[in-house]
Coordinates of C-alpha atoms and ligand atoms in Angstrom, one line a residue:
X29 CA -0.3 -37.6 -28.0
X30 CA -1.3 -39.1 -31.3
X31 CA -4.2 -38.2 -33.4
X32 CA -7.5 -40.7 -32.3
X33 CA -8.1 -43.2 -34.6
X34 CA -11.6 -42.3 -36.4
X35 CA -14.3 -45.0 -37.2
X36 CA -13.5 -44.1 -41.1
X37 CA -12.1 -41.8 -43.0
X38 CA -12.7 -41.6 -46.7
X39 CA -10.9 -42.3 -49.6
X40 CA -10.2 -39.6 -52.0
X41 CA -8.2 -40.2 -55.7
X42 CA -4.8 -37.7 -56.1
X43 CA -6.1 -33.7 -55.8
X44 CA -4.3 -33.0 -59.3
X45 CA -6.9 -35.7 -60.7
X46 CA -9.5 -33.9 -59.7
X47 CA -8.6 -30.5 -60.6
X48 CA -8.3 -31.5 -63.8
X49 CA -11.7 -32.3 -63.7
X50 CA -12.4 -29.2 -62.1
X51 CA -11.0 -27.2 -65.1
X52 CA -13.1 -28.6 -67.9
X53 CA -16.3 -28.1 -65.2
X54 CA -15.0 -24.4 -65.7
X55 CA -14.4 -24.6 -68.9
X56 CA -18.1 -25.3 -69.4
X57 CA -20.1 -23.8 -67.0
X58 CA -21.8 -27.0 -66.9
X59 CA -22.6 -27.3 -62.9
X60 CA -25.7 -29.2 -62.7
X61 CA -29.1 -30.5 -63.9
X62 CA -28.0 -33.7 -65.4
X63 CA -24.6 -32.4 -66.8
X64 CA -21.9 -34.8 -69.2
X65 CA -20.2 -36.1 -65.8
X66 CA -23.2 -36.8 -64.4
X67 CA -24.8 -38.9 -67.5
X68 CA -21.8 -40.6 -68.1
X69 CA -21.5 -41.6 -64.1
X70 CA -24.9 -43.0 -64.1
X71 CA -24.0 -45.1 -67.2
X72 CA -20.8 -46.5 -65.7
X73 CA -22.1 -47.0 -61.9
X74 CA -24.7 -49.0 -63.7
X75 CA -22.5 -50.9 -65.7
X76 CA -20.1 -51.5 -62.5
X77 CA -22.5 -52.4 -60.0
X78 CA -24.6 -54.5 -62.8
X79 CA -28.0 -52.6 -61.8
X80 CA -30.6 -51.9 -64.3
X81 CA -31.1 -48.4 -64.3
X82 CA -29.2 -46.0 -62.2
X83 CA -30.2 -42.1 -61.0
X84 CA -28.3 -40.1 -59.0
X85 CA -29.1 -38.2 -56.5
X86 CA -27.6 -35.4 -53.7
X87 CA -27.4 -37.9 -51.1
X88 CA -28.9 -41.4 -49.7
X89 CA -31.8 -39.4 -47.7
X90 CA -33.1 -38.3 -50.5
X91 CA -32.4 -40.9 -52.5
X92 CA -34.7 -43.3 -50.5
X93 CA -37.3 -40.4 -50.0
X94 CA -37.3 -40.3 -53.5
X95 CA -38.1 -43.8 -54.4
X96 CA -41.0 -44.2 -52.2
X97 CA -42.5 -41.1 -53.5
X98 CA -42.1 -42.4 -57.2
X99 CA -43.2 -45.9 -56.0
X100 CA -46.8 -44.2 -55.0
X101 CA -46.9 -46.3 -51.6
X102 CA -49.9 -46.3 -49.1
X103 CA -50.7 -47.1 -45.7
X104 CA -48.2 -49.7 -44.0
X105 CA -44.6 -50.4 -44.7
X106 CA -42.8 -53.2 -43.7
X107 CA -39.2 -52.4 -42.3
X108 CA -36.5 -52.9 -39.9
X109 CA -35.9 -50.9 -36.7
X110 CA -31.8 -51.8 -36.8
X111 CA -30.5 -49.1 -39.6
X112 CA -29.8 -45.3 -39.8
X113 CA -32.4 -43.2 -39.0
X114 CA -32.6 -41.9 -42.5
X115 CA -34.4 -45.8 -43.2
X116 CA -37.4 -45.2 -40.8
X117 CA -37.6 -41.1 -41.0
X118 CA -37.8 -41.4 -45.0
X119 CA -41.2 -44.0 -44.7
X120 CA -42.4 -41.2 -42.4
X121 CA -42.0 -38.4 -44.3
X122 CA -43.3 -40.3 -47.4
X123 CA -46.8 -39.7 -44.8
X124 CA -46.6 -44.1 -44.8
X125 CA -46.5 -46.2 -41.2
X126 CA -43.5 -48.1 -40.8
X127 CA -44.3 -51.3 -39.4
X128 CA -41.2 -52.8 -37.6
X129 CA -40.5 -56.8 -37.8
X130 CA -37.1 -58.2 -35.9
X131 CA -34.2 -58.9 -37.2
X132 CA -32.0 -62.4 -38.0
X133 CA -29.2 -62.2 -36.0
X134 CA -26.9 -63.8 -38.7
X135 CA -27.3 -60.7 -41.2
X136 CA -28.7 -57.9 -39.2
X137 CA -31.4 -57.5 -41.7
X138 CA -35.3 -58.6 -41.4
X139 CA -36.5 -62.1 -40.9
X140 CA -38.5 -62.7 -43.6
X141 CA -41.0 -65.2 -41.6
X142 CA -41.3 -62.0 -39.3
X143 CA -42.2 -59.7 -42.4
X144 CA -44.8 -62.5 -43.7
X145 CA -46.5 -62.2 -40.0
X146 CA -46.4 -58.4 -40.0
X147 CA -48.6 -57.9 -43.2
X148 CA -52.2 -56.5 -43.5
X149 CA -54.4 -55.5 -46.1
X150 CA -52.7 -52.1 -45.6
X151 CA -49.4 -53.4 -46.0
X152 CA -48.0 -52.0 -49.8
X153 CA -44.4 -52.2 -49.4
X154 CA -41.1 -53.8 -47.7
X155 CA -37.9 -51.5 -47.4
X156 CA -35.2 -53.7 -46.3
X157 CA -31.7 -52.3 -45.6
X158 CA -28.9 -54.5 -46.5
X159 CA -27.0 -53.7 -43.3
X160 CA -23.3 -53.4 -43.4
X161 CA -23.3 -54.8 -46.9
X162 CA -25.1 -58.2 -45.5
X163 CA -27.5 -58.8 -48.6
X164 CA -31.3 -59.4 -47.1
X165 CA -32.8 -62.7 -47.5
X166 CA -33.6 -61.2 -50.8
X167 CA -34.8 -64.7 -52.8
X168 CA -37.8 -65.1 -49.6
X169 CA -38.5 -61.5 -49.5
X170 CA -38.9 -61.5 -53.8
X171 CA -41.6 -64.4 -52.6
X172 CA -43.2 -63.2 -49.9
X173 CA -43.9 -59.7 -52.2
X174 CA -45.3 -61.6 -55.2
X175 CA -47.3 -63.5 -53.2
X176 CA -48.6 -60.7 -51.4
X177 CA -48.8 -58.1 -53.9
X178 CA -46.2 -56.0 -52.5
X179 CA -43.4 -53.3 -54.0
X180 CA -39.9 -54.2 -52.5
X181 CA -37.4 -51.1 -51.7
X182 CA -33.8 -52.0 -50.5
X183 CA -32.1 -49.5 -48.7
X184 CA -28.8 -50.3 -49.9
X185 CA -26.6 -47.8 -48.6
X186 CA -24.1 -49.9 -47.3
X187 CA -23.9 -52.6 -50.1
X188 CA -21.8 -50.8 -53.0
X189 CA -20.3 -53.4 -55.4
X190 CA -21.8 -56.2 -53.0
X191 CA -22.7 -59.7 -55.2
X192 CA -24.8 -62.9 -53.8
X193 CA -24.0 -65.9 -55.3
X194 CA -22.0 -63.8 -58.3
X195 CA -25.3 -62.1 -58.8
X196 CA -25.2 -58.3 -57.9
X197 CA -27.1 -56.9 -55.6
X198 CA -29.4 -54.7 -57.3
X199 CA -30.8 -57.1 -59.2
X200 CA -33.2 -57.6 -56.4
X201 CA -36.0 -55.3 -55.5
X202 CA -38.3 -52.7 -57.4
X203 CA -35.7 -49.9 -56.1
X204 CA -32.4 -50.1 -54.1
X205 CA -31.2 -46.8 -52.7
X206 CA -27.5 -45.6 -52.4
X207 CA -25.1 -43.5 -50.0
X208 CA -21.9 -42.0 -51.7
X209 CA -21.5 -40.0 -48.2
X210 CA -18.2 -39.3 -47.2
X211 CA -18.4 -42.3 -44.8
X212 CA -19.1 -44.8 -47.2
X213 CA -16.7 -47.2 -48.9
X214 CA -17.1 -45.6 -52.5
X215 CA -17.9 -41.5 -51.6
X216 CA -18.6 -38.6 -53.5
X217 CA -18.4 -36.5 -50.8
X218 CA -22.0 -35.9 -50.7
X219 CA -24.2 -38.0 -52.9
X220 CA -26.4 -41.1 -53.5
X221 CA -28.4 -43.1 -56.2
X222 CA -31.4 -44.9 -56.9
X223 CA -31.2 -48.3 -59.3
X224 CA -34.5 -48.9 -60.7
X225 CA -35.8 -52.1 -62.1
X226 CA -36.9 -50.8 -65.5
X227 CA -36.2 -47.5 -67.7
X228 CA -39.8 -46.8 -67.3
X229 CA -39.1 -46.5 -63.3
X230 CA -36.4 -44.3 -63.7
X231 CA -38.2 -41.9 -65.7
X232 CA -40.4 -41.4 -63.0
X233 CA -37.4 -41.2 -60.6
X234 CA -36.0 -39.1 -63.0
X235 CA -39.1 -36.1 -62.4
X236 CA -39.3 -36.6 -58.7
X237 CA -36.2 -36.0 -57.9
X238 CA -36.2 -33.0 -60.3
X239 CA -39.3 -31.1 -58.9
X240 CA -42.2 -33.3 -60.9
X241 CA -41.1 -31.5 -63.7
X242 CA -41.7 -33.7 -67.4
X243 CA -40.7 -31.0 -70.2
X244 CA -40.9 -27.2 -69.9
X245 CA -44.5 -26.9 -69.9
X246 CA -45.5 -30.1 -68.0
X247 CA -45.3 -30.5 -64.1
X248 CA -47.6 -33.3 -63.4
X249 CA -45.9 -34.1 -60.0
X250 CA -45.3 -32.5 -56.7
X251 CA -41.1 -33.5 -56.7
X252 CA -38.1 -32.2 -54.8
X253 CA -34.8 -31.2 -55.9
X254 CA -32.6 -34.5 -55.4
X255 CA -30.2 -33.7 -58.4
X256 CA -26.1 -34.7 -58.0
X257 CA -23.7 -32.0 -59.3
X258 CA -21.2 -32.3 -61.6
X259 CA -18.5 -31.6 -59.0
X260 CA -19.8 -34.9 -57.0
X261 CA -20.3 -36.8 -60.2
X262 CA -17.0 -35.7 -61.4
X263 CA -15.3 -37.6 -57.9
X264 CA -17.6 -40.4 -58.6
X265 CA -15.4 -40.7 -61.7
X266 CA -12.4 -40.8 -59.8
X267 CA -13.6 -42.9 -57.0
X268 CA -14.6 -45.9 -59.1
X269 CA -11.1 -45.9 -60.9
X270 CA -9.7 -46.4 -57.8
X271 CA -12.5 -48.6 -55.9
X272 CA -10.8 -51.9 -56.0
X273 CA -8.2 -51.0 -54.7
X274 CA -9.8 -49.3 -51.6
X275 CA -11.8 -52.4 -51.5
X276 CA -8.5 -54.7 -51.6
X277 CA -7.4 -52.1 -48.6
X278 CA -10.7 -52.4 -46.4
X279 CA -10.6 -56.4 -47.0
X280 CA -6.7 -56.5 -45.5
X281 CA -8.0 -54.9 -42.2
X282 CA -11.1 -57.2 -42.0
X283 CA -8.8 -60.0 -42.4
X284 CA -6.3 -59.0 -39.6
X285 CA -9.0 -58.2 -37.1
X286 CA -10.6 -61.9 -37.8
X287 CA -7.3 -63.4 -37.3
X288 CA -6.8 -61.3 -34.1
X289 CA -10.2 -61.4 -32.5
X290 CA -11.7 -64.7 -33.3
X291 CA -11.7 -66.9 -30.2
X292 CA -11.7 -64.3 -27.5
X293 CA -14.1 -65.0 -25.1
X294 CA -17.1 -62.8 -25.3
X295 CA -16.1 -61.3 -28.5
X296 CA -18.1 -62.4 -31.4
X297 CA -17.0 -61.4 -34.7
X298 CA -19.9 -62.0 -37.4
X299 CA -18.4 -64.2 -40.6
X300 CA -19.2 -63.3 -43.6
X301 CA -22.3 -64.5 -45.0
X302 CA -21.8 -67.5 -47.0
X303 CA -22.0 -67.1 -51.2
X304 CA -21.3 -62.7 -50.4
X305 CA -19.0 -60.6 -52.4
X306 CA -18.2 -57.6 -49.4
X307 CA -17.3 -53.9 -49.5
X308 CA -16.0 -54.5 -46.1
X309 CA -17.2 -51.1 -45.3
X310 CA -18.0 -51.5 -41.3
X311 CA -16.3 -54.0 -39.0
X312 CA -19.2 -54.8 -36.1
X313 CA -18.5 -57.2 -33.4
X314 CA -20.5 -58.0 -30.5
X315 CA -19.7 -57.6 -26.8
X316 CA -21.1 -60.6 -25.4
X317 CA -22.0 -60.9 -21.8
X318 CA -19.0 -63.6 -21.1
X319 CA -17.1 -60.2 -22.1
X320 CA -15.2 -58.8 -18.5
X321 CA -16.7 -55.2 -19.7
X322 CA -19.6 -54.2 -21.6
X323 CA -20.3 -52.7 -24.9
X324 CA -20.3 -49.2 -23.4
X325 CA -17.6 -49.6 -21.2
X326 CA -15.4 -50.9 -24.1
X327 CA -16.3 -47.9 -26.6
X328 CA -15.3 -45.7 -23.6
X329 CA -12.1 -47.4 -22.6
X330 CA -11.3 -47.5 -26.5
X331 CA -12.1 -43.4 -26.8
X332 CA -10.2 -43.0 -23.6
X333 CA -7.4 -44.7 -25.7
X334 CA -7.7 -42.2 -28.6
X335 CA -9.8 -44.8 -31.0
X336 CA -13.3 -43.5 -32.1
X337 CA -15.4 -46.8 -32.5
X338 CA -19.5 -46.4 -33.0
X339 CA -22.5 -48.3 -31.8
X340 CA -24.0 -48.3 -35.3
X341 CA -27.2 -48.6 -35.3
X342 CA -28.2 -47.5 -31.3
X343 CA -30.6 -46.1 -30.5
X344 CA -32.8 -48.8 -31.9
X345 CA -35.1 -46.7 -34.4
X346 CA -38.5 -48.4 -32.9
X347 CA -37.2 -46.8 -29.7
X348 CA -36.7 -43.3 -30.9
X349 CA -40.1 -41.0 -29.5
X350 CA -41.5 -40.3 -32.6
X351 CA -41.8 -44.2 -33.5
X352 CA -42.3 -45.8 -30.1
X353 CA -45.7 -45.4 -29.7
X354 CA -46.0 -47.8 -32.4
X355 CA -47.8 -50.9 -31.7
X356 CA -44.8 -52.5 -33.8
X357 CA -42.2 -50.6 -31.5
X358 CA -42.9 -52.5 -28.5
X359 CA -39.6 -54.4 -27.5
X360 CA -41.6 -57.6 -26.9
X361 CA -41.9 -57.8 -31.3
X362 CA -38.1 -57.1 -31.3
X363 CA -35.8 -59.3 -28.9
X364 CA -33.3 -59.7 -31.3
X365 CA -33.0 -56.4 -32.7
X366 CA -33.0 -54.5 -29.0
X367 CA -30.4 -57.4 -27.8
X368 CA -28.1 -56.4 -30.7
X369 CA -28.6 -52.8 -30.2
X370 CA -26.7 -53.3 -26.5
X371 CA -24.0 -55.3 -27.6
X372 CA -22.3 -54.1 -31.1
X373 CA -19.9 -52.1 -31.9
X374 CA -18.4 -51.2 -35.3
X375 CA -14.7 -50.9 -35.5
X376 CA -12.5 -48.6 -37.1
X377 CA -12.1 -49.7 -40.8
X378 CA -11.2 -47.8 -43.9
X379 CA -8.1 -47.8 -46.3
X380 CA -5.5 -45.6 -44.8
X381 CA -5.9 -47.9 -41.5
X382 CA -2.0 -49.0 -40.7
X383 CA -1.5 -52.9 -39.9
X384 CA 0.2 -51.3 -36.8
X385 CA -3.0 -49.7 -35.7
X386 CA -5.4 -52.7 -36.2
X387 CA -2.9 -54.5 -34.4
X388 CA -3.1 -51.8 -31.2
X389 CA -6.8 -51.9 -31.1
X390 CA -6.8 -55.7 -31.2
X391 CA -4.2 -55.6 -28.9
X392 CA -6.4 -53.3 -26.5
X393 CA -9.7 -55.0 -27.2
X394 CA -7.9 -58.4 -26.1
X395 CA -6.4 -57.3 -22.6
X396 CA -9.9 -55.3 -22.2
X397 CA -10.9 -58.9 -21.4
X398 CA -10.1 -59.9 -17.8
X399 CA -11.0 -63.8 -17.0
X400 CA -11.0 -62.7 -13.2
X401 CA -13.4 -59.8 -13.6
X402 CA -16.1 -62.0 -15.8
X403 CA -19.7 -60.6 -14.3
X404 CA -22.0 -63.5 -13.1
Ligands
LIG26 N1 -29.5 -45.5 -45.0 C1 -28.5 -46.0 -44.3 C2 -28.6 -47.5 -43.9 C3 -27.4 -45.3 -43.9 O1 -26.4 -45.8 -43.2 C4 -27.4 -43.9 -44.3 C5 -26.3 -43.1 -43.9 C6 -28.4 -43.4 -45.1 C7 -29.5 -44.2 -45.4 C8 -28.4 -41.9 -45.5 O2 -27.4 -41.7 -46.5 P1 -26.9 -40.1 -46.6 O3 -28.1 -39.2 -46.7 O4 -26.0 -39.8 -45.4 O5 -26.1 -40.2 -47.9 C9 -22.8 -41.2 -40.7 C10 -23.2 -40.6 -42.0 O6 -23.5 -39.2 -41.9 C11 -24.3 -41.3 -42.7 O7 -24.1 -41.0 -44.1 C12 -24.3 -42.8 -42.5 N2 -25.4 -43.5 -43.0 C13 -24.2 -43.1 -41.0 C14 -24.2 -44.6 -40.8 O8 -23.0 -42.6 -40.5 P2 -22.0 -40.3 -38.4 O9 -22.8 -39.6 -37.4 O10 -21.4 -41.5 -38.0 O11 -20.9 -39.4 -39.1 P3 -19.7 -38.7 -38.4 O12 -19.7 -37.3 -38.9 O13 -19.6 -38.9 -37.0 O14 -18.5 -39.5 -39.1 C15 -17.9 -40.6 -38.6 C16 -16.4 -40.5 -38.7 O15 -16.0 -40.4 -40.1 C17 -15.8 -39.3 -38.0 O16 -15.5 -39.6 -36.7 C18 -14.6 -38.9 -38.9 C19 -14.9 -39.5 -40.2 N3 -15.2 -38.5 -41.2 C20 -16.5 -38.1 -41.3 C21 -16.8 -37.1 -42.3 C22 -18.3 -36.7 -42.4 C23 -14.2 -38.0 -42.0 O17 -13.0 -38.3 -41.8 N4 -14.5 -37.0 -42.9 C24 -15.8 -36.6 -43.1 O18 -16.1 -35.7 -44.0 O19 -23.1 -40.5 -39.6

C-alpha cells in the first residue's frame, strides 16, 4: 500500500544549505537573543512582504499573544469564531472577551456590518484573521476602527507574501501576526512574527516578547519569552530564497483541482477573491447538500483511500466549552460561520504534491458523487 497522502507537508531548502548555516552558528556560539541571522531575517521578511516593521517570534501563538499584550487592550474584542483556536485562546489569555461576529461567506473572514453591530463602549479592538490567505475587508474595517476609536490586530497566519490590489497585506492594521509553523507555506520549522505599523510599536513588541526587559537595569513590563533562534532564523533564510518557487508549485495544484472540480454538482470550490495576490496555502471546498455524501462522509471515504484531508476550522471556536457560554457564541449570531463549519474541507496542497495525485483525489472526489444517491 502506498504512503497516505497528508494535508501538507513542508518545504525545506537542500540539507547541505543549511548545514552550512549550521557551521558558522557553531562557529559563533551565537544561538539566540536577537542573533546576526535573526536581525538580518527581520530586515529582509520586511523588505519581502513590504510590512513596516517586522519582529520575530517562536511561533504564531505567541506571536499574536504578544501583540495584544503590547497593544494594552481592555474589555471587549471583536473577532471571528471560524480560525484556529490559537485566534480566540490568545484574546483569552490576554484576560480580554472575545466578542464573536459571523462571517462573509465569500472570504471566510468577518463581515464588517456584523463587527460595526457588535461594538460597545467596551469594545477596544478587532482581531481579524485573514483566513486561508483571503485578505479581510480590510479598507471597511480601517473605517469602522477610526470611526470608533478602535486598535485593529490581523491575525495573519495564513497570508504570507499575500497583496490586495498590488498592495501587501500588512499594510493594513495596527499589528498583523505570523505563522512560520511547519504547516505553513513559508516555514521555519517553528516560528512566527509580528509586523508593526511604526518603529515605535516594535519597540514595545520588541520588550514583551523578551520578558518586559528595556536595558539591563530596566524591566518596566511583565513580558514573556517569544524570542526566534538563530537555527529558525537561519531556515527563514533559506526558505525565502526558495519561496517563489514553492509558491509557483502550490499555485500548479490549485489550478488542476479548479479545472478538475469546478462544475461538479454539490462541490463548490471558492474563486479567488478578486484584486488577491495568493500563497495558495490551503485548498477548501465545500460539500454542498446537492453532494450524494456529506462532508464527513467524504473526509472518511478519502482517509479510507489513504488521503489525509482536514475540516479546517471545525469545531467552530464559539462552540468550544470555554467560549459557548458567550452571549456572542449563540449559533443564532453565527448562521454563516456554523453552516461553513459542516460543510468544508481543505484539500491536500503543498509543493511536492504530484499532478498524478491531484488527479487521483479529483478523480475520487468526482465518482464520490452519485446522481442516484442525491439526499432529498
Ligand atoms: N492563527 C491561525 C489562523 C493559525 O492557523 C495558526 C496555526 C495560529 C494562529 C498559530 O500559529 P502557530 O503557533 O502554530 O505557529 C496545524 C498547525 O499546528 C498550526 O500551526 C496551524 N495553524 C493549524 C491550522 O494547523 P494540525 O493539527 O493540522 O497539524 P498536524 O500536525 O496534524 O499537521 C497536518 C499535516 O501536516 C500532517 O498530517 C502531516 C504534515 N506535517 C505536519 C508537521 C507538524 C508534516 O509533514 N510535518 C510536520 O512537521 O495543526
Amino acid at each position: 500500500m502506498s504512503d497516505p497522502i497528508f494535508v501538507t507537508r513542508p518545504f525545506l531548502p537542500p540539507l547541505a544549505d543549511y548545514v552550512a548555516l549550521l557551521e558558522q552558528i557553531w562557529e559563533s556560539r551565537i544561538l539566540t537573543n536577537g542573533g546576526p541571522f535573526h536581525q538580518s531575517l527581520e530586515q529582509r521578511l520586511a523588505e519581502y512582504l513590504d510590512a513596516p516593521e517586522v519582529s520575530l517570534t517562536t511561533n504564531g501563538a505567541l506571536a499574536l499573544e504578544i501583540a495584544i499584550d503590547a497593544a494594552a487592550l481592555s474589555g471587549e474584542v471583536i473577532t471571528t469564531p471560524y480560525s484556529f483556536v490559537a485566534t480566540t485562546h490568545s484574546i483569552k489569555r490576554g484576560n480580554l472577551r472575545p466578542v464573536f461576529v459571523d462571517i462573509s461567506p465569500d472570504d471566510f473572514n468577518i463581515d464588517p456590518d456584523a463587527v460595526e453591530r457588535a461594538i460597545t463602549p467596551a469594545t477596544s479592538a478587532i482581531v481579524g484573521v485573514h483566513c486561508y490567505g483571503n485578505p479581510c475587508a480590510v479598507d471597511a474595517i480601517e473605517a469602522i476602527a477610526k470611526r470608533h476609536g478602535l486598535r485593529v490586530i490581523y491575525d495573519a497566519a495564513h497570508a504570507f507574501g499575500v497583496r490586495l490590489n498590488g498592495r501587501s497585506v500588512f499594510q493594513w492594521g495596527d499589528m498583523s501576526t505570523l505563522s512560520f509553523h511547519a504547516t505553513k507555506s513559508y516555514n521555519t520549522f517553528e516560528g512566527g512574527a509580528i509586523v508593526n505599523a511604526t518603529a515605535q510599536a516594535k519597540q514595545g513588541v520588541e520588550r514583551a516578547k523578551n520578558f518586559g526587559i528595556a536595558s539591563e537595569d530596566a524591566i518596566p513590563l511583565v513580558g514573556t519569552n517569544g524570542k526566534m533562534s538563530e537555527l529558525n532564523a537561519a531556515l527563514g533564510h533559506l526558505q525565502l530564497d526558495h519561496y517563489e518557487e514553492v509558491r509557483a508549485l502550490r499555485q500548479r495544484v490549485d489550478e488542476r483541482y479548479r479545472a478538475h472540480l469546478n462544475g461538479i454538482a454539490g462541490i463548490h470550490v471558492p474563486p479567488i477573491p478578486r484584486g488577491v495576490t495568493a500563497n495558495y496555502s490551503y485548498f477548501p471546498i465545500l460539500v454542498l447538500p446537492e453532494f450524494a455524501i456529506d462532508r464527513d462522509q467524504l473526509y472518511d471515504r478519502l482517509k479510507q483511500a489513504g488521503i489525509v484531508s482536514r475540516k479546517y476550522f471545525y469545531p467552530l471556536l464559539s462552540n468550544l466549552p470555554m467560549y459557548d457560554s458567550l452571549p456572542s457564541a449563540v449559533p443564532e449570531n453565527l448562521p454563516i460561520a456554523n453552516q461553513i463549519v459542516n460543510q468544508v474541507l481543505c484539500l491536500p496542497i503543498y509543493p511536492g504534491l504530484s499532478d498524478d495525485d491531484v488527479d487521483r483525489i479529483a478523480e475520487f472526489i468526482t465518482h464520490a458523487h452519485n446522481p442516484v444517491r442525491v439526499r432529498a
